[in-house]
Amino acid sequence: MDPEARASDRDRETTVVRLQQAYVDGLLASEEMESRVERALTAVSHGDLAMLTADLPERPGEVVTLTAKAGKIVRTGQWRVPRVLRIESEFGDPRLDLTEAEIDYLEITLDLHLTFGSAHITLPQGASADTDEVDCEWGSVSSEAPGTARPGLLHVRVTGRLGFGKVRISYRGTTKRRWFTR
């Protein structure tokens, strides 16, 4: 994330929630949390927000990395989604279905690093997805979801690098069937 990029209301909200959780975890005193929250609410850039949480440790389970050389990475049904899910795959086709997943955050990041293969992400209705930080060599990204966050609804930030594959983001039931798959 570019530290000079302007912060959105959603970015400020996410930082405030993280500061409040740090207070609950006993990492910040009440006065310090209040001071940081005040600065978060008036922050202009991503760099301003990053300074407020730079000294806080990641909570267990907030960042998870899944690695597969040629196997499939599939998450469907009821599964807990971390704040940041990093997927590293050489020849696999990750499938992530978020429709029944347990998601504790209003914004999550899916960091995809695919050499060959494609990822399919299924979102719950109303969720949004920003794919502006995906670097494609020979791949492509297609998304049915709006790119800007909606207040109170899940926002998925998709980042990473694609070699020879694609990322498809859709809602359940909108996948087009081909005549030969019936």
mmCIF file of C-alpha atoms in Angstrom:
data_model
loop_
_atom_site.group_PDB
_atom_site.id
_atom_site.type_symbol
_atom_site.label_atom_id
_atom_site.label_comp_id
_atom_site.label_asym_id
_atom_site.label_seq_id
_atom_site.Cartn_x
_atom_site.Cartn_y
_atom_site.Cartn_z
ATOM 1 C CA MET A 1 0.000 0.000 0.000
ATOM 2 C CA ASP A 2 1.317 3.407 -0.962
ATOM 3 C CA PRO A 3 1.870 5.389 2.271
ATOM 4 C CA GLU A 4 1.092 8.637 0.436
ATOM 5 C CA ALA A 5 -2.295 7.400 -0.865
ATOM 6 C CA ARG A 6 -5.295 9.079 0.702
ATOM 7 C CA ALA A 7 -7.032 7.084 3.411
ATOM 8 C CA SER A 8 -10.746 6.359 3.114
ATOM 9 C CA ASP A 9 -13.328 6.351 5.889
ATOM 10 C CA ARG A 10 -13.179 2.548 5.773
ATOM 11 C CA ASP A 11 -9.386 2.614 6.286
ATOM 12 C CA ARG A 12 -9.834 4.889 9.296
ATOM 13 C CA GLU A 13 -12.571 2.630 10.737
ATOM 14 C CA THR A 14 -10.371 -0.455 10.343
ATOM 15 C CA THR A 15 -7.527 1.263 12.202
ATOM 16 C CA VAL A 16 -9.866 2.380 15.006
ATOM 17 C CA VAL A 17 -11.132 -1.198 15.446
ATOM 18 C CA ARG A 18 -7.545 -2.468 15.615
ATOM 19 C CA LEU A 19 -6.638 0.151 18.237
ATOM 20 C CA GLN A 20 -9.702 -0.712 20.296
ATOM 21 C CA GLN A 21 -8.784 -4.395 20.149
ATOM 22 C CA ALA A 22 -5.234 -3.561 21.269
ATOM 23 C CA TYR A 23 -6.745 -1.753 24.263
ATOM 24 C CA VAL A 24 -8.926 -4.791 25.089
ATOM 25 C CA ASP A 25 -5.837 -7.027 24.782
ATOM 26 C CA GLY A 26 -4.006 -4.809 27.300
ATOM 27 C CA LEU A 27 -1.474 -3.466 24.797
ATOM 28 C CA LEU A 28 -2.551 0.162 25.083
ATOM 29 C CA ALA A 29 -3.508 2.292 28.082
ATOM 30 C CA SER A 30 -6.851 4.093 27.930
ATOM 31 C CA GLU A 31 -5.334 7.546 27.323
ATOM 32 C CA GLU A 32 -2.993 6.265 24.626
ATOM 33 C CA MET A 33 -5.830 4.435 22.845
ATOM 34 C CA GLU A 34 -8.002 7.566 22.929
ATOM 35 C CA SER A 35 -5.161 9.692 21.562
ATOM 36 C CA ARG A 36 -4.453 7.237 18.737
ATOM 37 C CA VAL A 37 -8.150 6.892 17.871
ATOM 38 C CA GLU A 38 -8.443 10.673 17.630
ATOM 39 C CA ARG A 39 -5.425 10.785 15.290
ATOM 40 C CA ALA A 40 -6.839 7.854 13.251
ATOM 41 C CA LEU A 41 -10.125 9.646 12.708
ATOM 42 C CA THR A 42 -8.299 12.688 11.306
ATOM 43 C CA ALA A 43 -5.632 10.792 9.336
ATOM 44 C CA VAL A 44 -5.199 11.827 5.717
ATOM 45 C CA SER A 45 -2.937 9.111 4.275
ATOM 46 C CA HIS A 46 -2.262 5.397 4.658
ATOM 47 C CA GLY A 47 1.135 6.324 6.104
ATOM 48 C CA ASP A 48 -0.565 8.327 8.878
ATOM 49 C CA LEU A 49 -2.670 5.271 9.782
ATOM 50 C CA ALA A 50 0.247 2.826 9.574
ATOM 51 C CA MET A 51 2.195 4.869 12.156
ATOM 52 C CA LEU A 52 -0.613 4.380 14.686
ATOM 53 C CA THR A 53 -0.439 0.567 14.598
ATOM 54 C CA ALA A 54 3.207 -0.042 13.643
ATOM 55 C CA ASP A 55 4.232 -1.019 17.185
ATOM 56 C CA LEU A 56 1.278 -3.391 17.712
ATOM 57 C CA PRO A 57 1.851 -7.113 17.163
ATOM 58 C CA GLU A 58 -0.349 -9.098 14.804
ATOM 59 C CA ARG A 59 -2.989 -11.044 16.684
ATOM 60 C CA PRO A 60 -2.810 -14.840 16.288
ATOM 61 C CA GLY A 61 -4.764 -15.927 13.249
ATOM 62 C CA GLU A 62 -4.881 -12.464 11.668
ATOM 63 C CA VAL A 63 -2.376 -13.435 8.966
ATOM 64 C CA VAL A 64 -2.415 -16.969 7.523
ATOM 65 C CA THR A 65 -0.294 -18.309 4.647
ATOM 66 C CA LEU A 66 -1.371 -21.343 2.607
ATOM 67 C CA THR A 67 1.166 -22.891 0.247
ATOM 68 C CA ALA A 68 0.673 -25.523 -2.454
ATOM 69 C CA LYS A 69 2.983 -26.559 -5.253
ATOM 70 C CA ALA A 70 0.526 -28.512 -7.424
ATOM 71 C CA GLY A 71 -2.371 -29.307 -5.105
ATOM 72 C CA LYS A 72 -5.652 -27.486 -4.736
ATOM 73 C CA ILE A 73 -6.418 -25.028 -1.991
ATOM 74 C CA VAL A 74 -10.147 -25.140 -1.338
ATOM 75 C CA ARG A 75 -12.061 -23.397 1.438
ATOM 76 C CA THR A 76 -15.850 -23.769 1.430
ATOM 77 C CA GLY A 77 -18.640 -24.037 3.961
ATOM 78 C CA GLN A 78 -18.036 -22.747 7.474
ATOM 79 C CA TRP A 79 -14.418 -21.731 7.895
ATOM 80 C CA ARG A 80 -12.790 -18.856 9.743
ATOM 81 C CA VAL A 81 -11.287 -16.217 7.478
ATOM 82 C CA PRO A 82 -8.205 -14.380 8.782
ATOM 83 C CA ARG A 83 -7.704 -10.646 8.325
ATOM 84 C CA VAL A 84 -5.012 -11.449 5.726
ATOM 85 C CA LEU A 85 -5.003 -14.733 3.794
ATOM 86 C CA ARG A 86 -1.846 -15.198 1.722
ATOM 87 C CA ILE A 87 -1.936 -17.968 -0.906
ATOM 88 C CA GLU A 88 1.239 -19.119 -2.652
ATOM 89 C CA SER A 89 0.664 -21.668 -5.410
ATOM 90 C CA GLU A 90 2.687 -22.749 -8.414
ATOM 91 C CA PHE A 91 0.224 -24.955 -10.321
ATOM 92 C CA GLY A 92 -2.912 -25.024 -8.156
ATOM 93 C CA ASP A 93 -6.318 -23.443 -8.593
ATOM 94 C CA PRO A 94 -7.391 -21.906 -5.264
ATOM 95 C CA ARG A 95 -11.145 -21.857 -4.606
ATOM 96 C CA LEU A 96 -12.341 -19.613 -1.777
ATOM 97 C CA ASP A 97 -16.062 -19.519 -0.976
ATOM 98 C CA LEU A 98 -16.816 -16.787 1.572
ATOM 99 C CA THR A 99 -20.613 -17.159 1.526
ATOM 100 C CA GLU A 100 -20.835 -19.294 4.697
ATOM 101 C CA ALA A 101 -17.474 -18.357 6.199
ATOM 102 C CA GLU A 102 -16.999 -16.799 9.633
ATOM 103 C CA ILE A 103 -15.479 -13.371 9.033
ATOM 104 C CA ASP A 104 -14.638 -11.191 12.039
ATOM 105 C CA TYR A 105 -13.503 -8.178 10.014
ATOM 106 C CA LEU A 106 -15.298 -5.706 7.771
ATOM 107 C CA GLU A 107 -12.258 -5.688 5.500
ATOM 108 C CA ILE A 108 -10.035 -8.639 4.634
ATOM 109 C CA THR A 109 -7.086 -9.025 2.295
ATOM 110 C CA LEU A 110 -6.566 -11.990 -0.031
ATOM 111 C CA ASP A 111 -2.930 -11.867 -1.143
ATOM 112 C CA LEU A 112 -2.562 -14.230 -4.129
ATOM 113 C CA HIS A 113 0.761 -15.326 -5.583
ATOM 114 C CA LEU A 114 -0.003 -17.717 -8.457
ATOM 115 C CA THR A 115 2.553 -18.841 -11.019
ATOM 116 C CA PHE A 116 0.226 -21.015 -13.150
ATOM 117 C CA GLY A 117 -3.410 -21.526 -12.272
ATOM 118 C CA SER A 118 -6.488 -19.510 -11.540
ATOM 119 C CA ALA A 119 -8.303 -18.466 -8.398
ATOM 120 C CA HIS A 120 -12.064 -18.292 -7.950
ATOM 121 C CA ILE A 121 -13.458 -16.246 -5.076
ATOM 122 C CA THR A 122 -17.166 -16.430 -4.227
ATOM 123 C CA LEU A 123 -18.460 -13.511 -2.196
ATOM 124 C CA PRO A 124 -21.528 -13.200 0.020
ATOM 125 C CA GLN A 125 -24.269 -10.986 -1.409
ATOM 126 C CA GLY A 126 -23.565 -7.298 -0.903
ATOM 127 C CA ALA A 127 -19.808 -7.689 -0.458
ATOM 128 C CA SER A 128 -17.411 -5.573 -2.491
ATOM 129 C CA ALA A 129 -13.955 -6.394 -3.865
ATOM 130 C CA ASP A 130 -11.038 -4.143 -4.818
ATOM 131 C CA THR A 131 -8.648 -5.763 -7.295
ATOM 132 C CA ASP A 132 -6.516 -2.715 -8.102
ATOM 133 C CA GLU A 133 -3.435 -4.178 -6.392
ATOM 134 C CA VAL A 134 -3.243 -7.385 -8.479
ATOM 135 C CA ASP A 135 -0.205 -7.465 -10.768
ATOM 136 C CA CYS A 136 -0.872 -9.589 -13.883
ATOM 137 C CA GLU A 137 1.837 -10.781 -16.238
ATOM 138 C CA TRP A 138 -0.191 -12.910 -18.674
ATOM 139 C CA GLY A 139 -3.264 -13.345 -16.499
ATOM 140 C CA SER A 140 -6.491 -11.467 -16.041
ATOM 141 C CA VAL A 141 -8.867 -10.382 -13.307
ATOM 142 C CA SER A 142 -12.653 -10.303 -13.590
ATOM 143 C CA SER A 143 -14.999 -9.222 -10.851
ATOM 144 C CA GLU A 144 -18.781 -8.933 -10.631
ATOM 145 C CA ALA A 145 -18.513 -7.076 -7.332
ATOM 146 C CA PRO A 146 -18.318 -3.309 -6.932
ATOM 147 C CA GLY A 147 -14.794 -2.091 -6.226
ATOM 148 C CA THR A 148 -15.608 0.404 -3.501
ATOM 149 C CA ALA A 149 -16.475 -0.513 0.072
ATOM 150 C CA ARG A 150 -20.035 -0.196 1.309
ATOM 151 C CA PRO A 151 -20.661 0.866 4.929
ATOM 152 C CA GLY A 152 -21.239 -2.110 7.230
ATOM 153 C CA LEU A 153 -20.649 -4.752 4.534
ATOM 154 C CA LEU A 154 -17.669 -6.989 3.818
ATOM 155 C CA HIS A 155 -14.948 -5.498 1.637
ATOM 156 C CA VAL A 156 -12.331 -7.823 0.147
ATOM 157 C CA ARG A 157 -9.012 -6.336 -0.941
ATOM 158 C CA VAL A 158 -7.355 -8.665 -3.475
ATOM 159 C CA THR A 159 -3.613 -8.174 -3.933
ATOM 160 C CA GLY A 160 -0.687 -10.178 -5.282
ATOM 161 C CA ARG A 161 0.857 -11.398 -8.501
ATOM 162 C CA LEU A 162 -0.444 -13.619 -11.325
ATOM 163 C CA GLY A 163 1.821 -15.305 -13.831
ATOM 164 C CA PHE A 164 -0.302 -17.317 -16.276
ATOM 165 C CA GLY A 165 -3.727 -17.485 -14.714
ATOM 166 C CA LYS A 166 -6.728 -15.479 -13.779
ATOM 167 C CA VAL A 167 -8.744 -14.378 -10.794
ATOM 168 C CA ARG A 168 -12.530 -14.534 -10.989
ATOM 169 C CA ILE A 169 -14.673 -12.903 -8.313
ATOM 170 C CA SER A 170 -18.387 -13.623 -8.307
ATOM 171 C CA TYR A 171 -21.445 -14.099 -6.147
ATOM 172 C CA ARG A 172 -22.979 -17.531 -5.515
ATOM 173 C CA GLY A 173 -25.315 -18.642 -8.273
ATOM 174 C CA THR A 174 -23.945 -16.285 -10.906
ATOM 175 C CA THR A 175 -21.417 -18.655 -12.449
ATOM 176 C CA LYS A 176 -22.321 -19.225 -16.082
ATOM 177 C CA ARG A 177 -22.784 -22.836 -17.063
ATOM 178 C CA ARG A 178 -21.681 -24.056 -20.408
ATOM 179 C CA TRP A 179 -23.854 -26.346 -22.428
ATOM 180 C CA PHE A 180 -21.455 -29.295 -22.136
ATOM 181 C CA THR A 181 -21.327 -29.230 -18.318
ATOM 182 C CA ARG A 182 -25.026 -29.900 -17.766
#
